[in-house]
mmCIF file of C-alpha atoms and ligand atoms in Angstrom:
data_model
loop_
_atom_site.group_PDB
_atom_site.id
_atom_site.type_symbol
_atom_site.label_atom_id
_atom_site.label_comp_id
_atom_site.label_asym_id
_atom_site.label_seq_id
_atom_site.Cartn_x
_atom_site.Cartn_y
_atom_site.Cartn_z
ATOM 1 C CA UNK R 30 110.280 118.376 92.646
ATOM 2 C CA UNK R 31 112.362 115.297 93.394
ATOM 3 C CA UNK R 32 114.648 113.542 90.936
ATOM 4 C CA UNK R 33 112.878 110.354 89.870
ATOM 5 C CA UNK R 34 115.156 107.322 90.207
ATOM 6 C CA UNK R 35 113.805 105.268 87.353
ATOM 7 C CA UNK R 36 114.708 101.600 87.410
ATOM 8 C CA UNK R 37 113.292 101.347 83.910
ATOM 9 C CA UNK R 38 115.884 103.810 82.580
ATOM 10 C CA UNK R 39 118.728 101.831 84.148
ATOM 11 C CA UNK R 40 117.297 98.575 82.835
ATOM 12 C CA UNK R 41 116.918 99.895 79.292
ATOM 13 C CA UNK R 42 120.558 100.935 79.293
ATOM 14 C CA UNK R 43 121.672 97.587 80.733
ATOM 15 C CA UNK R 44 119.628 95.394 78.384
ATOM 16 C CA UNK R 45 121.942 95.794 75.374
ATOM 17 C CA UNK R 46 125.022 95.320 77.555
ATOM 18 C CA UNK R 47 123.665 92.056 79.000
ATOM 19 C CA UNK R 48 122.527 90.866 75.570
ATOM 20 C CA UNK R 49 126.027 91.416 74.198
ATOM 21 C CA UNK R 50 127.605 89.712 77.200
ATOM 22 C CA UNK R 51 125.377 86.667 76.593
ATOM 23 C CA UNK R 52 126.019 86.585 72.834
ATOM 24 C CA UNK R 53 129.721 86.231 73.570
ATOM 25 C CA UNK R 54 129.225 83.165 75.801
ATOM 26 C CA UNK R 55 129.507 79.578 74.574
ATOM 27 C CA UNK R 56 126.151 78.562 76.140
ATOM 28 C CA UNK R 57 123.040 80.453 77.165
ATOM 29 C CA UNK R 58 122.942 81.253 80.886
ATOM 30 C CA UNK R 59 120.108 79.155 82.264
ATOM 31 C CA UNK R 60 117.934 80.140 85.220
ATOM 32 C CA UNK R 61 115.483 77.716 86.832
ATOM 33 C CA UNK R 62 112.622 79.305 88.777
ATOM 34 C CA UNK R 63 110.768 76.987 91.125
ATOM 35 C CA UNK R 64 107.258 78.046 92.105
ATOM 36 C CA UNK R 65 105.212 76.297 94.756
ATOM 37 C CA UNK R 66 101.485 76.961 94.765
ATOM 38 C CA UNK R 67 99.544 79.442 92.718
ATOM 39 C CA UNK R 68 99.949 82.889 94.262
ATOM 40 C CA UNK R 69 99.050 85.620 91.791
ATOM 41 C CA UNK R 70 101.837 87.915 92.982
ATOM 42 C CA UNK R 71 104.454 85.165 92.564
ATOM 43 C CA UNK R 72 103.140 84.422 89.077
ATOM 44 C CA UNK R 73 103.447 88.120 88.152
ATOM 45 C CA UNK R 74 107.048 88.349 89.476
ATOM 46 C CA UNK R 75 108.009 85.171 87.631
ATOM 47 C CA UNK R 76 106.442 86.443 84.401
ATOM 48 C CA UNK R 77 108.510 89.650 84.706
ATOM 49 C CA UNK R 78 111.702 87.615 85.222
ATOM 50 C CA UNK R 79 110.896 85.379 82.257
ATOM 51 C CA UNK R 80 110.178 88.375 80.010
ATOM 52 C CA UNK R 81 113.463 90.037 80.861
ATOM 53 C CA UNK R 82 115.393 86.765 80.512
ATOM 54 C CA UNK R 83 113.922 86.243 77.036
ATOM 55 C CA UNK R 84 114.792 89.798 76.077
ATOM 56 C CA UNK R 85 118.492 89.432 76.893
ATOM 57 C CA UNK R 86 118.790 85.916 75.440
ATOM 58 C CA UNK R 87 119.021 83.939 78.702
ATOM 59 C CA UNK R 88 117.161 80.662 79.129
ATOM 60 C CA UNK R 89 114.519 80.615 81.854
ATOM 61 C CA UNK R 90 112.788 77.404 82.957
ATOM 62 C CA UNK R 91 109.726 77.779 85.157
ATOM 63 C CA UNK R 92 108.956 74.692 87.256
ATOM 64 C CA UNK R 93 105.662 74.565 89.164
ATOM 65 C CA UNK R 94 104.735 72.419 92.157
ATOM 66 C CA UNK R 95 101.327 72.041 93.783
ATOM 67 C CA UNK R 96 100.659 73.986 96.990
ATOM 68 C CA UNK R 97 100.699 70.763 99.074
ATOM 69 C CA UNK R 98 103.929 69.342 97.633
ATOM 70 C CA UNK R 99 106.188 67.490 100.063
ATOM 71 C CA UNK R 100 109.483 69.044 101.102
ATOM 72 C CA UNK R 101 111.405 65.943 99.915
ATOM 73 C CA UNK R 102 109.987 66.269 96.436
ATOM 74 C CA UNK R 103 111.177 69.853 96.014
ATOM 75 C CA UNK R 104 114.584 69.077 97.461
ATOM 76 C CA UNK R 105 114.956 66.136 95.090
ATOM 77 C CA UNK R 106 114.248 68.456 92.150
ATOM 78 C CA UNK R 107 116.686 71.085 93.421
ATOM 79 C CA UNK R 108 119.411 68.435 93.788
ATOM 80 C CA UNK R 109 118.774 67.333 90.200
ATOM 81 C CA UNK R 110 119.285 70.899 89.003
ATOM 82 C CA UNK R 111 122.371 71.270 91.219
ATOM 83 C CA UNK R 112 123.928 68.388 89.290
ATOM 84 C CA UNK R 113 122.831 69.623 85.861
ATOM 85 C CA UNK R 114 125.718 71.539 84.287
ATOM 86 C CA UNK R 115 123.360 73.229 81.805
ATOM 87 C CA UNK R 116 121.709 75.063 84.746
ATOM 88 C CA UNK R 117 123.587 78.080 86.129
ATOM 89 C CA UNK R 118 121.080 79.583 88.539
ATOM 90 C CA UNK R 119 118.235 78.251 90.685
ATOM 91 C CA UNK R 120 115.713 80.320 92.588
ATOM 92 C CA UNK R 121 112.742 79.315 94.679
ATOM 93 C CA UNK R 122 110.049 81.975 94.552
ATOM 94 C CA UNK R 123 109.111 83.035 98.103
ATOM 95 C CA UNK R 124 106.936 83.096 100.152
ATOM 96 C CA UNK R 125 106.545 79.339 100.492
ATOM 97 C CA UNK R 126 103.475 77.529 101.835
ATOM 98 C CA UNK R 127 103.595 77.213 105.619
ATOM 99 C CA UNK R 128 104.092 73.444 105.781
ATOM 100 C CA UNK R 129 107.500 73.777 104.136
ATOM 101 C CA UNK R 130 110.737 74.550 105.932
ATOM 102 C CA UNK R 131 112.016 77.581 104.010
ATOM 103 C CA UNK R 132 115.634 77.315 105.162
ATOM 104 C CA UNK R 133 115.695 73.610 104.332
ATOM 105 C CA UNK R 134 114.452 74.294 100.806
ATOM 106 C CA UNK R 135 116.664 77.314 100.106
ATOM 107 C CA UNK R 136 119.784 75.716 101.573
ATOM 108 C CA UNK R 137 119.377 72.732 99.253
ATOM 109 C CA UNK R 138 120.433 75.034 96.396
ATOM 110 C CA UNK R 139 124.101 74.733 95.453
ATOM 111 C CA UNK R 140 125.587 78.077 96.655
ATOM 112 C CA UNK R 141 127.294 78.568 93.279
ATOM 113 C CA UNK R 142 123.832 78.460 91.649
ATOM 114 C CA UNK R 143 122.128 80.539 94.355
ATOM 115 C CA UNK R 144 121.526 83.688 92.298
ATOM 116 C CA UNK R 145 119.122 85.117 94.893
ATOM 117 C CA UNK R 146 122.007 85.023 97.410
ATOM 118 C CA UNK R 147 119.744 83.583 100.114
ATOM 119 C CA UNK R 148 121.456 80.322 101.088
ATOM 120 C CA UNK R 149 123.164 80.247 104.486
ATOM 121 C CA UNK R 150 126.556 79.925 102.781
ATOM 122 C CA UNK R 151 126.030 83.037 100.699
ATOM 123 C CA UNK R 152 124.512 85.047 103.534
ATOM 124 C CA UNK R 153 127.572 84.223 105.658
ATOM 125 C CA UNK R 154 129.848 85.378 102.839
ATOM 126 C CA UNK R 155 127.862 88.604 102.679
ATOM 127 C CA UNK R 156 127.974 88.900 106.478
ATOM 128 C CA UNK R 157 131.752 88.658 106.360
ATOM 129 C CA UNK R 158 132.046 90.863 103.277
ATOM 130 C CA UNK R 159 133.965 88.129 101.465
ATOM 131 C CA UNK R 160 134.868 88.619 97.818
ATOM 132 C CA UNK R 161 132.449 86.736 95.588
ATOM 133 C CA UNK R 162 129.535 87.086 98.015
ATOM 134 C CA UNK R 163 126.293 87.044 96.035
ATOM 135 C CA UNK R 164 124.403 90.207 96.883
ATOM 136 C CA UNK R 165 120.648 89.443 97.000
ATOM 137 C CA UNK R 166 118.961 90.863 93.919
ATOM 138 C CA UNK R 167 116.895 93.600 95.597
ATOM 139 C CA UNK R 168 119.898 94.862 97.559
ATOM 140 C CA UNK R 169 122.106 94.809 94.467
ATOM 141 C CA UNK R 170 119.364 96.595 92.548
ATOM 142 C CA UNK R 171 119.141 99.389 95.118
ATOM 143 C CA UNK R 172 122.927 99.809 95.111
ATOM 144 C CA UNK R 173 123.013 99.894 91.304
ATOM 145 C CA UNK R 174 120.228 102.473 91.155
ATOM 146 C CA UNK R 175 122.090 104.767 93.560
ATOM 147 C CA UNK R 176 125.320 104.311 91.614
ATOM 148 C CA UNK R 177 123.595 105.084 88.285
ATOM 149 C CA UNK R 178 122.214 108.357 89.649
ATOM 150 C CA UNK R 179 125.528 109.256 91.328
ATOM 151 C CA UNK R 180 124.080 109.270 94.828
ATOM 152 C CA UNK R 181 126.973 108.677 97.216
ATOM 153 C CA UNK R 182 126.739 106.093 99.969
ATOM 154 C CA UNK R 183 130.096 106.185 101.750
ATOM 155 C CA UNK R 184 129.927 108.092 105.022
ATOM 156 C CA UNK R 185 126.202 108.741 104.564
ATOM 157 C CA UNK R 186 123.455 107.926 107.034
ATOM 158 C CA UNK R 187 121.244 105.145 105.669
ATOM 159 C CA UNK R 188 118.055 104.273 107.521
ATOM 160 C CA UNK R 189 116.553 100.904 106.521
ATOM 161 C CA UNK R 190 112.920 100.291 107.476
ATOM 162 C CA UNK R 191 112.356 96.543 107.707
ATOM 163 C CA UNK R 192 114.568 93.714 108.927
ATOM 164 C CA UNK R 193 113.465 90.735 106.837
ATOM 165 C CA UNK R 194 116.014 88.161 105.701
ATOM 166 C CA UNK R 195 114.957 88.819 102.114
ATOM 167 C CA UNK R 196 115.407 92.595 101.979
ATOM 168 C CA UNK R 197 115.980 94.579 105.186
ATOM 169 C CA UNK R 198 118.851 92.647 106.763
ATOM 170 C CA UNK R 199 120.971 92.027 103.655
ATOM 171 C CA UNK R 200 120.466 95.640 102.583
ATOM 172 C CA UNK R 201 121.525 97.009 105.966
ATOM 173 C CA UNK R 202 124.555 94.718 105.964
ATOM 174 C CA UNK R 203 125.552 95.601 102.423
ATOM 175 C CA UNK R 204 125.428 99.343 103.057
ATOM 176 C CA UNK R 205 127.397 98.889 106.267
ATOM 177 C CA UNK R 206 130.132 97.291 104.151
ATOM 178 C CA UNK R 207 129.873 100.236 101.766
ATOM 179 C CA UNK R 208 130.871 102.444 104.710
ATOM 180 C CA UNK R 209 127.482 104.017 105.318
ATOM 181 C CA UNK R 210 126.281 104.531 108.881
ATOM 182 C CA UNK R 211 123.234 102.302 108.994
ATOM 183 C CA UNK R 212 120.202 102.302 111.281
ATOM 184 C CA UNK R 213 117.620 99.517 111.058
ATOM 185 C CA UNK R 214 114.015 100.257 112.055
ATOM 186 C CA UNK R 215 111.182 97.758 112.491
ATOM 187 C CA UNK R 216 107.675 97.490 113.849
ATOM 188 C CA UNK R 217 108.884 98.069 117.437
ATOM 189 C CA UNK R 218 110.844 101.225 116.639
ATOM 190 C CA UNK R 219 109.485 103.838 119.019
ATOM 191 C CA UNK R 220 109.888 107.085 117.133
ATOM 192 C CA UNK R 221 110.045 106.453 113.420
ATOM 193 C CA UNK R 222 109.720 110.155 112.581
ATOM 194 C CA UNK R 223 112.852 110.917 114.553
ATOM 195 C CA UNK R 224 114.805 108.052 112.965
ATOM 196 C CA UNK R 225 113.887 108.764 109.339
ATOM 197 C CA UNK R 226 114.822 112.420 109.730
ATOM 198 C CA UNK R 227 118.392 111.434 110.641
ATOM 199 C CA UNK R 228 118.872 109.796 107.236
ATOM 200 C CA UNK R 229 120.541 110.871 104.025
ATOM 201 C CA UNK R 230 119.053 107.805 102.342
ATOM 202 C CA UNK R 231 115.839 106.127 103.545
ATOM 203 C CA UNK R 232 115.209 102.588 102.309
ATOM 204 C CA UNK R 233 111.661 101.442 103.019
ATOM 205 C CA UNK R 234 110.854 97.696 102.898
ATOM 206 C CA UNK R 235 107.917 97.117 105.210
ATOM 207 C CA UNK R 236 104.972 96.051 103.062
ATOM 208 C CA UNK R 237 102.894 98.810 104.698
ATOM 209 C CA UNK R 238 101.393 101.067 102.024
ATOM 210 C CA UNK R 239 101.689 104.775 102.799
ATOM 211 C CA UNK R 240 103.803 104.243 105.947
ATOM 212 C CA UNK R 241 106.208 107.018 105.052
ATOM 213 C CA UNK R 242 104.572 110.399 104.597
ATOM 214 C CA UNK R 243 105.738 113.976 104.114
ATOM 215 C CA UNK R 244 106.090 114.222 107.906
ATOM 216 C CA UNK R 245 108.918 111.650 107.902
ATOM 217 C CA UNK R 246 111.199 113.332 105.358
ATOM 218 C CA UNK R 247 113.473 116.313 104.717
ATOM 219 C CA UNK R 248 114.563 118.068 101.516
ATOM 220 C CA UNK R 249 118.113 116.684 101.258
ATOM 221 C CA UNK R 250 116.986 113.051 101.417
ATOM 222 C CA UNK R 251 116.850 110.191 98.920
ATOM 223 C CA UNK R 252 113.924 107.805 99.393
ATOM 224 C CA UNK R 253 114.080 104.246 98.076
ATOM 225 C CA UNK R 254 110.691 102.564 98.152
ATOM 226 C CA UNK R 255 111.020 98.773 98.002
ATOM 227 C CA UNK R 256 107.385 98.076 98.855
ATOM 228 C CA UNK R 257 105.128 96.360 96.351
ATOM 229 C CA UNK R 258 101.585 96.277 97.657
ATOM 230 C CA UNK R 259 98.343 95.445 95.942
ATOM 231 C CA UNK R 260 95.622 97.661 97.327
ATOM 232 C CA UNK R 261 91.937 98.324 96.875
ATOM 233 C CA UNK R 262 90.309 101.718 96.600
ATOM 234 C CA UNK R 263 92.082 104.854 95.430
ATOM 235 C CA UNK R 264 94.987 103.812 93.315
ATOM 236 C CA UNK R 265 98.052 105.442 91.897
ATOM 237 C CA UNK R 266 99.105 102.944 89.251
ATOM 238 C CA UNK R 267 98.045 99.834 87.453
ATOM 239 C CA UNK R 268 100.136 97.099 85.887
ATOM 240 C CA UNK R 269 98.786 93.997 84.270
ATOM 241 C CA UNK R 270 95.420 94.618 85.865
ATOM 242 C CA UNK R 271 96.954 94.760 89.341
ATOM 243 C CA UNK R 272 96.971 97.909 91.415
ATOM 244 C CA UNK R 273 100.374 98.475 92.893
ATOM 245 C CA UNK R 274 101.631 101.018 95.430
ATOM 246 C CA UNK R 275 104.804 101.231 97.491
ATOM 247 C CA UNK R 276 105.323 101.822 101.209
ATOM 248 C CA UNK R 277 105.769 105.556 100.667
ATOM 249 C CA UNK R 278 103.035 108.117 100.102
ATOM 250 C CA UNK R 279 104.664 109.066 96.819
ATOM 251 C CA UNK R 280 102.649 112.184 96.004
ATOM 252 C CA UNK R 281 103.236 113.723 99.414
ATOM 253 C CA UNK R 282 106.901 112.762 99.747
ATOM 254 C CA UNK R 283 108.149 113.579 96.234
ATOM 255 C CA UNK R 284 107.309 117.255 96.758
ATOM 256 C CA UNK R 285 109.804 117.434 99.600
ATOM 257 C CA UNK R 286 112.754 115.102 99.085
ATOM 258 C CA UNK R 287 115.657 115.390 96.689
ATOM 259 C CA UNK R 288 115.257 111.995 94.969
ATOM 260 C CA UNK R 289 112.735 109.156 95.073
ATOM 261 C CA UNK R 290 111.949 105.848 93.362
ATOM 262 C CA UNK R 291 108.540 105.385 91.747
ATOM 263 C CA UNK R 292 106.421 102.260 92.348
ATOM 264 C CA UNK R 293 106.145 100.551 89.965
ATOM 265 C CA UNK R 294 109.181 101.289 87.799
ATOM 266 C CA UNK R 295 111.763 101.677 90.570
ATOM 267 C CA UNK R 296 113.300 98.971 92.747
ATOM 268 C CA UNK R 297 111.156 96.136 91.360
ATOM 269 C CA UNK R 298 112.623 96.607 87.903
ATOM 270 C CA UNK R 299 116.130 96.771 89.378
ATOM 271 C CA UNK R 300 115.577 93.517 91.261
ATOM 272 C CA UNK R 301 114.879 91.677 88.012
ATOM 273 C CA UNK R 302 117.908 93.242 86.333
ATOM 274 C CA UNK R 303 120.169 92.360 89.266
ATOM 275 C CA UNK R 304 118.925 88.788 89.331
ATOM 276 C CA UNK R 305 120.225 88.361 85.783
ATOM 277 C CA UNK R 306 123.491 90.142 86.641
ATOM 278 C CA UNK R 307 123.849 87.551 89.418
ATOM 279 C CA UNK R 308 123.045 84.777 86.919
ATOM 280 C CA UNK R 309 125.764 85.977 84.559
ATOM 281 C CA UNK R 310 128.249 86.217 87.413
ATOM 282 C CA UNK R 311 127.309 82.651 88.440
ATOM 283 C CA UNK R 312 127.771 81.460 84.855
ATOM 284 C CA UNK R 313 131.222 83.007 84.695
ATOM 285 C CA UNK R 314 132.248 81.538 88.060
ATOM 286 C CA UNK R 315 131.053 78.066 87.020
ATOM 287 C CA UNK R 316 132.870 78.270 83.693
ATOM 288 C CA UNK R 317 136.048 79.538 85.331
ATOM 289 C CA UNK R 318 136.293 76.392 87.483
HETATM 290 P P1 LIG I 2 108.406 91.270 105.587
HETATM 291 O O1 LIG I 2 106.963 91.278 105.911
HETATM 292 O O2 LIG I 2 109.178 89.998 105.649
HETATM 293 O O3 LIG I 2 109.147 92.320 106.544
HETATM 294 C C1 LIG I 2 108.597 93.572 106.793
HETATM 295 C C2 LIG I 2 109.483 94.311 107.756
HETATM 296 O O4 LIG I 2 108.910 95.599 107.962
HETATM 297 C C3 LIG I 2 109.583 93.656 109.140
HETATM 298 O O5 LIG I 2 110.924 93.674 109.567
HETATM 299 C C4 LIG I 2 108.700 94.530 110.026
HETATM 300 O O6 LIG I 2 109.140 94.647 111.369
HETATM 301 C C5 LIG I 2 108.856 95.882 109.340
HETATM 302 N N1 LIG I 2 107.712 96.739 109.650
HETATM 303 C C6 LIG I 2 106.398 96.426 109.593
HETATM 304 N N2 LIG I 2 105.657 97.471 109.991
HETATM 305 C C7 LIG I 2 106.503 98.454 110.300
HETATM 306 C C8 LIG I 2 106.333 99.769 110.789
HETATM 307 N N3 LIG I 2 105.123 100.267 111.044
HETATM 308 N N4 LIG I 2 107.444 100.509 111.007
HETATM 309 C C9 LIG I 2 108.674 100.017 110.756
HETATM 310 N N5 LIG I 2 108.896 98.768 110.288
HETATM 311 C C10 LIG I 2 107.820 98.003 110.071
HETATM 312 O O7 LIG I 2 108.526 91.930 104.138
HETATM 313 P P2 LIG I 2 109.697 91.877 103.027
HETATM 314 O O8 LIG I 2 110.946 92.432 103.562
HETATM 315 O O9 LIG I 2 109.722 90.554 102.367
HETATM 316 O O10 LIG I 2 109.072 92.879 101.949
HETATM 317 C C11 LIG I 2 108.808 94.226 102.279
HETATM 318 C C12 LIG I 2 108.118 94.892 101.103
HETATM 319 O O11 LIG I 2 108.971 94.873 99.980
HETATM 320 C C13 LIG I 2 106.828 94.189 100.633
HETATM 321 O O12 LIG I 2 105.935 95.155 100.154
HETATM 322 C C14 LIG I 2 107.298 93.317 99.470
HETATM 323 O O13 LIG I 2 106.274 93.038 98.542
HETATM 324 C C15 LIG I 2 108.333 94.219 98.873
HETATM 325 N N6 LIG I 2 109.370 93.554 98.102
HETATM 326 C C16 LIG I 2 109.762 94.196 96.966
HETATM 327 C C17 LIG I 2 110.778 93.714 96.199
HETATM 328 C C18 LIG I 2 111.189 94.485 95.002
HETATM 329 O O14 LIG I 2 111.877 93.960 94.170
HETATM 330 N N7 LIG I 2 110.820 95.767 94.908
HETATM 331 C C19 LIG I 2 111.463 92.460 96.527
HETATM 332 C C20 LIG I 2 111.012 91.878 97.785
HETATM 333 C C21 LIG I 2 110.014 92.425 98.532
HETATM 334 P P3 LIG I 2 109.203 93.391 112.387
HETATM 335 O O15 LIG I 2 110.450 92.663 112.038
HETATM 336 O O16 LIG I 2 109.247 94.025 113.719
HETATM 337 O O17 LIG I 2 107.969 92.579 112.139
#
């Protein structure tokens, strides 16, 4: 039976530490979350962020725009928050409606307030492994989970499934800097079975429920399931009335591998925690200036 890498356990341990860190600050760290449109999944992610922020004593402001909002209107709002010294972090919940230029919106965020680490400036810092690079929350969460469970990364073979700008690419880059040997797979990878079997750590971020099965894995491996998919039919878990599964066939794979993250309760929880770690780091950088 695999070791369960529980994000919830890490988060519970970190909550008191973050609370204490915030109590010692002169002002409350303040995160602004901008939501465009009314997607249910975005609303659920934002609610989770707000809940955790409240728990640790951070301030979270949720700003909503209509689905058909103009790009200029959002950018104007972001620029206002950039200039507001009571705001330490700004995130724009993705995905955005198609009529908006995602890069244009994200890059309007002041890089010192970009706690998702997704602006071009921060991605370049990450690319170059510069000190102070903001590691995107999901990537930081995965790294923190591995560290907590003493799973070594240096010199290991890490196979990342998915090459999105949000998860796959920054994760592959980050683990390259951590001296892992990294392979990136995507929808055109010819022999996924062969690639996943080369890994010590498999990180799956494809949005394809059940993509990774017992046939893809070996006993010494750690499997990190980033996927969050809402599915119909036979379901493994339910949260807040939504049925959530990962990209890994959990029941089949956990019988074989050495360690695995559950969905929910794994990487998703770590992403929220890491977002607030990034917010606190941003606060400290802004107050050190
Ligand atoms: P995207 O849709 O942007 O990217 C998916 C990636 O998976 C693409 O690179 C795609 O390849 C690749 N892919 C698709 N099918 C296959 C396949 N059969 N074999 C190998 N690779 C494949 O998704 P995201 O990166 O934004 O998100 C991925 C998943 O992670 C989603 O379920 C999302 O909900 C979840 N997520 C979870 C978070 C968390 O905190 N746990 C945070 C963010 C996302 P190609 O490039 O060729 O199209």
